XYZ file of C-alpha atoms in Angstrom:
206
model
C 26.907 -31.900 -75.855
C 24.400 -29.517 -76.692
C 21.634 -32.005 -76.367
C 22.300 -33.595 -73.054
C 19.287 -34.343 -70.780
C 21.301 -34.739 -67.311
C 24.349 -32.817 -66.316
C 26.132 -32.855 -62.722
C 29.069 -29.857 -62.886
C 31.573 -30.112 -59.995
C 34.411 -27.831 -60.499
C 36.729 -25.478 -58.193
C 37.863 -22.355 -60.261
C 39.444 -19.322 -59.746
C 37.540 -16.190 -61.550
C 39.043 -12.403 -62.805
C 36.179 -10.819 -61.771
C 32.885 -11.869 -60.360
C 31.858 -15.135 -58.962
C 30.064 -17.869 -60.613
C 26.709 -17.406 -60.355
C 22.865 -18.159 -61.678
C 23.531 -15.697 -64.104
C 26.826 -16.931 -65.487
C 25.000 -20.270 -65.457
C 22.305 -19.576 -67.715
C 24.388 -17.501 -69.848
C 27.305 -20.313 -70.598
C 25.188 -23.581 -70.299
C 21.342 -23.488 -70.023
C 21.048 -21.009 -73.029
C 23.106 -23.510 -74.639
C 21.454 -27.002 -73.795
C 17.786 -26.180 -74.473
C 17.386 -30.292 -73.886
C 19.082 -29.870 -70.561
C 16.421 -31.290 -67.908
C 17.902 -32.329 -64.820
C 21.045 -29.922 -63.380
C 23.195 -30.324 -60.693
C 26.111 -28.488 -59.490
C 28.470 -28.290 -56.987
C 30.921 -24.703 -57.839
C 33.455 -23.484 -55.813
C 35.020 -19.783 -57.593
C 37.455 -17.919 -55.817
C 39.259 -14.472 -56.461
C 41.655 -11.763 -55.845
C 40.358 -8.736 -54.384
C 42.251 -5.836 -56.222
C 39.582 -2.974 -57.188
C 36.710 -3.886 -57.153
C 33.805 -2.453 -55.689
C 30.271 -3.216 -54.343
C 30.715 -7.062 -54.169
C 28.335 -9.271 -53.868
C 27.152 -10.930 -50.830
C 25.467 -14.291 -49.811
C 21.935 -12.781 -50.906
C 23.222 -10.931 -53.885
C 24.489 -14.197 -55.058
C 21.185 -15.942 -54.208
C 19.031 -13.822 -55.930
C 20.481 -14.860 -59.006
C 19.087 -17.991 -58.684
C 15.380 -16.715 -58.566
C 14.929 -18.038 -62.126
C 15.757 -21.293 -61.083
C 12.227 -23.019 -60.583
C 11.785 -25.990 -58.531
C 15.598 -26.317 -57.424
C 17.244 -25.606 -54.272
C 20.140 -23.869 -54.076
C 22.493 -22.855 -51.583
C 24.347 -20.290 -51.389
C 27.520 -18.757 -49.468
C 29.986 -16.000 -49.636
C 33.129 -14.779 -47.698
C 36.069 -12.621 -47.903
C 39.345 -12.724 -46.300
C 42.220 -10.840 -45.957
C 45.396 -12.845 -45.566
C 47.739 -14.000 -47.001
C 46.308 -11.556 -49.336
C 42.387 -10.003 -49.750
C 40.598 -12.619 -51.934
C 36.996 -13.796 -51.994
C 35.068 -17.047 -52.409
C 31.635 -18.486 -53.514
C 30.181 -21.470 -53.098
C 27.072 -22.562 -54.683
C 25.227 -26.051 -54.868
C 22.304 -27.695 -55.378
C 20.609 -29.257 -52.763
C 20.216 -32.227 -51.357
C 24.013 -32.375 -52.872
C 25.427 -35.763 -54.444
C 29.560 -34.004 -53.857
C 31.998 -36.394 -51.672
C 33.923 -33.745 -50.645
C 33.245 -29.832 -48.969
C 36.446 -27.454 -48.767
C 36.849 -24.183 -47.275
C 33.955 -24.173 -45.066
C 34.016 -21.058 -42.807
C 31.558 -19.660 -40.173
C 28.906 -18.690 -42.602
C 28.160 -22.211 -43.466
C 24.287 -22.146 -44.151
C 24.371 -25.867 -42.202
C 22.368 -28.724 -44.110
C 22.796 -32.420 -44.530
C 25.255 -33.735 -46.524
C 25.474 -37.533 -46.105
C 27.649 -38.488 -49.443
C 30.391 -35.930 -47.914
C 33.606 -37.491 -47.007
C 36.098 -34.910 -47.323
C 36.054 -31.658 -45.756
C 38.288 -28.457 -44.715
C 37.326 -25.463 -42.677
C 39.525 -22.249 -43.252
C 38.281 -18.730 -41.777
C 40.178 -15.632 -39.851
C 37.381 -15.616 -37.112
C 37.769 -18.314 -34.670
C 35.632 -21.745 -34.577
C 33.802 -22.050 -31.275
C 32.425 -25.043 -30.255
C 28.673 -25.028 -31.297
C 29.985 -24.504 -34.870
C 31.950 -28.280 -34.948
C 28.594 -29.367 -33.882
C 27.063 -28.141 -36.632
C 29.688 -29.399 -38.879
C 29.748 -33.384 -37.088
C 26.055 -32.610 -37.726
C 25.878 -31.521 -41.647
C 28.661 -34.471 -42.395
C 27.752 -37.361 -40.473
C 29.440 -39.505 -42.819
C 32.956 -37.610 -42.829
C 36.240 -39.635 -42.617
C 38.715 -36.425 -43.263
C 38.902 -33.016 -41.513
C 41.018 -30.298 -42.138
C 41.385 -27.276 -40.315
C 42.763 -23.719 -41.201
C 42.650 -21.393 -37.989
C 45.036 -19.691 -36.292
C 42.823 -17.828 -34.040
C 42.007 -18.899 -30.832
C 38.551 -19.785 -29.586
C 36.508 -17.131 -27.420
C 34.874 -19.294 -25.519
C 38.088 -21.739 -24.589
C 37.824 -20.728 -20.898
C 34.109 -20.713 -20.340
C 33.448 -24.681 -21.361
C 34.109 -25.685 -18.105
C 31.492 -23.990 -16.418
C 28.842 -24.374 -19.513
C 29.584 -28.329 -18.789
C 29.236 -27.951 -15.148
C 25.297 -26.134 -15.776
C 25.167 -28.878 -18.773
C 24.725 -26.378 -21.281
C 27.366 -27.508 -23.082
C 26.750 -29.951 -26.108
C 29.097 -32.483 -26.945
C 29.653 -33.128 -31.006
C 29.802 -36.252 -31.661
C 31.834 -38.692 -34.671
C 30.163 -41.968 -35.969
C 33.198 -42.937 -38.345
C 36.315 -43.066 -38.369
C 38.526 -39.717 -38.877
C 41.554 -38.602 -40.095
C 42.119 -35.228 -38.935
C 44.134 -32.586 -39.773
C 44.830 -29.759 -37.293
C 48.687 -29.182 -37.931
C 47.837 -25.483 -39.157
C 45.512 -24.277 -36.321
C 46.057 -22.699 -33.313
C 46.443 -25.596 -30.094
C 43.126 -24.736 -28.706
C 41.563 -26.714 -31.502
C 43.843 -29.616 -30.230
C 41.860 -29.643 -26.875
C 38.280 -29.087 -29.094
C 39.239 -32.638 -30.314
C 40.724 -34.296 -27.658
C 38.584 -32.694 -24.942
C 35.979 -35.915 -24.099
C 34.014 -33.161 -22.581
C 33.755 -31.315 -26.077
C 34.065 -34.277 -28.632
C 32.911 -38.106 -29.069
C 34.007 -40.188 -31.466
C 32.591 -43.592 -31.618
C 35.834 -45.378 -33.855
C 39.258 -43.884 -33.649
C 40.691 -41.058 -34.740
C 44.075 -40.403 -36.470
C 45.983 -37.374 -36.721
């Protein structure tokens, strides 16, 4: 193990207390694969919020990285507080190789992500409209989409009259999706199913 040239890490873990960072990386596998050349990783760590104090944000978590020469990495934190107060990291090299992106929220740092088939969005602020555009844009390859919102959108009554001053950009769906809204609030019902708002060019199921 120790003398592996290539390693791609995908995991999804839940931590006691502090994310998984660049430091925890170099710490508990790059000081232990000193043949390790080529690393890629795709890490999802989430955990309760009891305690602690000072966490870390998106930047704190970046800087960790700094060490990391000639690699991209992106970086993105959020915390929530129901059902109970938790937080979650995300971290991944980039361009990324992963099929699947869960728990996206409105801090998504965009991107392109065109081996992406799977994804879920879950925050406690609402998604407007320009944000699914961003997300139709990032996965233009994406045949599953789940949503996790209960809030409704702040901008719900105002699309009419952006479309009338065409203002209003319409995000658009080259494959086929399966979609997921069961556990949203209904305005995300008419995001979908709103020609105005949404274009998909094969059919969608639900």
């Amino acid at each position: 193990m120790s003398n592996l040239a290539k390693l791609d890490l995908n995991i999804s873990v839940n931590v006691e207390e502090t994310f998984i960072d660049g430091n925890s990386l170099k710490e508990n596998i790059l000081n232990h694969m000193l043949q390790l050349n080529e690393f890629t990783f795709d890490i999802y760590s989430s955990m309760s919020i009891k305690n602690q104090m000072n966490l870390p944000s998106t930047e704190d978590i970046q800087q960790t990285f700094n060490l990391f020469q000639n690699t991209k990495i992106i970086s993105c934190v959020d915390y929530f507080q129901e059902p109970y107060k938790y937080g979650q990291c995300h971290i991944n090299t980039y361009p990324s190789l992963t099929n699947y992106y869960e728990y996206i929220s409105n801090n998504f740092p965009g991107g392109l992500y065109p081996y992406v088939r799977v994804v879920s969005l879950y925050d406690e602020q609402p998604f407007e409209h320009d944000f699914f555009i961003r997300i139709a844009q990032s996965f233009p390859f994406m045949e599953k989409l789940s949503i996790f919102n209960r809030y409704v959108q702040n901008q719900k009554d105002s699309y009419k009259l952006m479309n009338a001053k065409s203002n209003l950009s319409i995000a658009k769906y080259n494959y086929h999706v399966e979609l997921h809204i069961d556990r949203s609030h209904d305005c995300y019902i008419e995001e979908f199913l709103c020609d105005m708002k949404t274009y998909f060019q094969n059919n969608i199921t639900l």
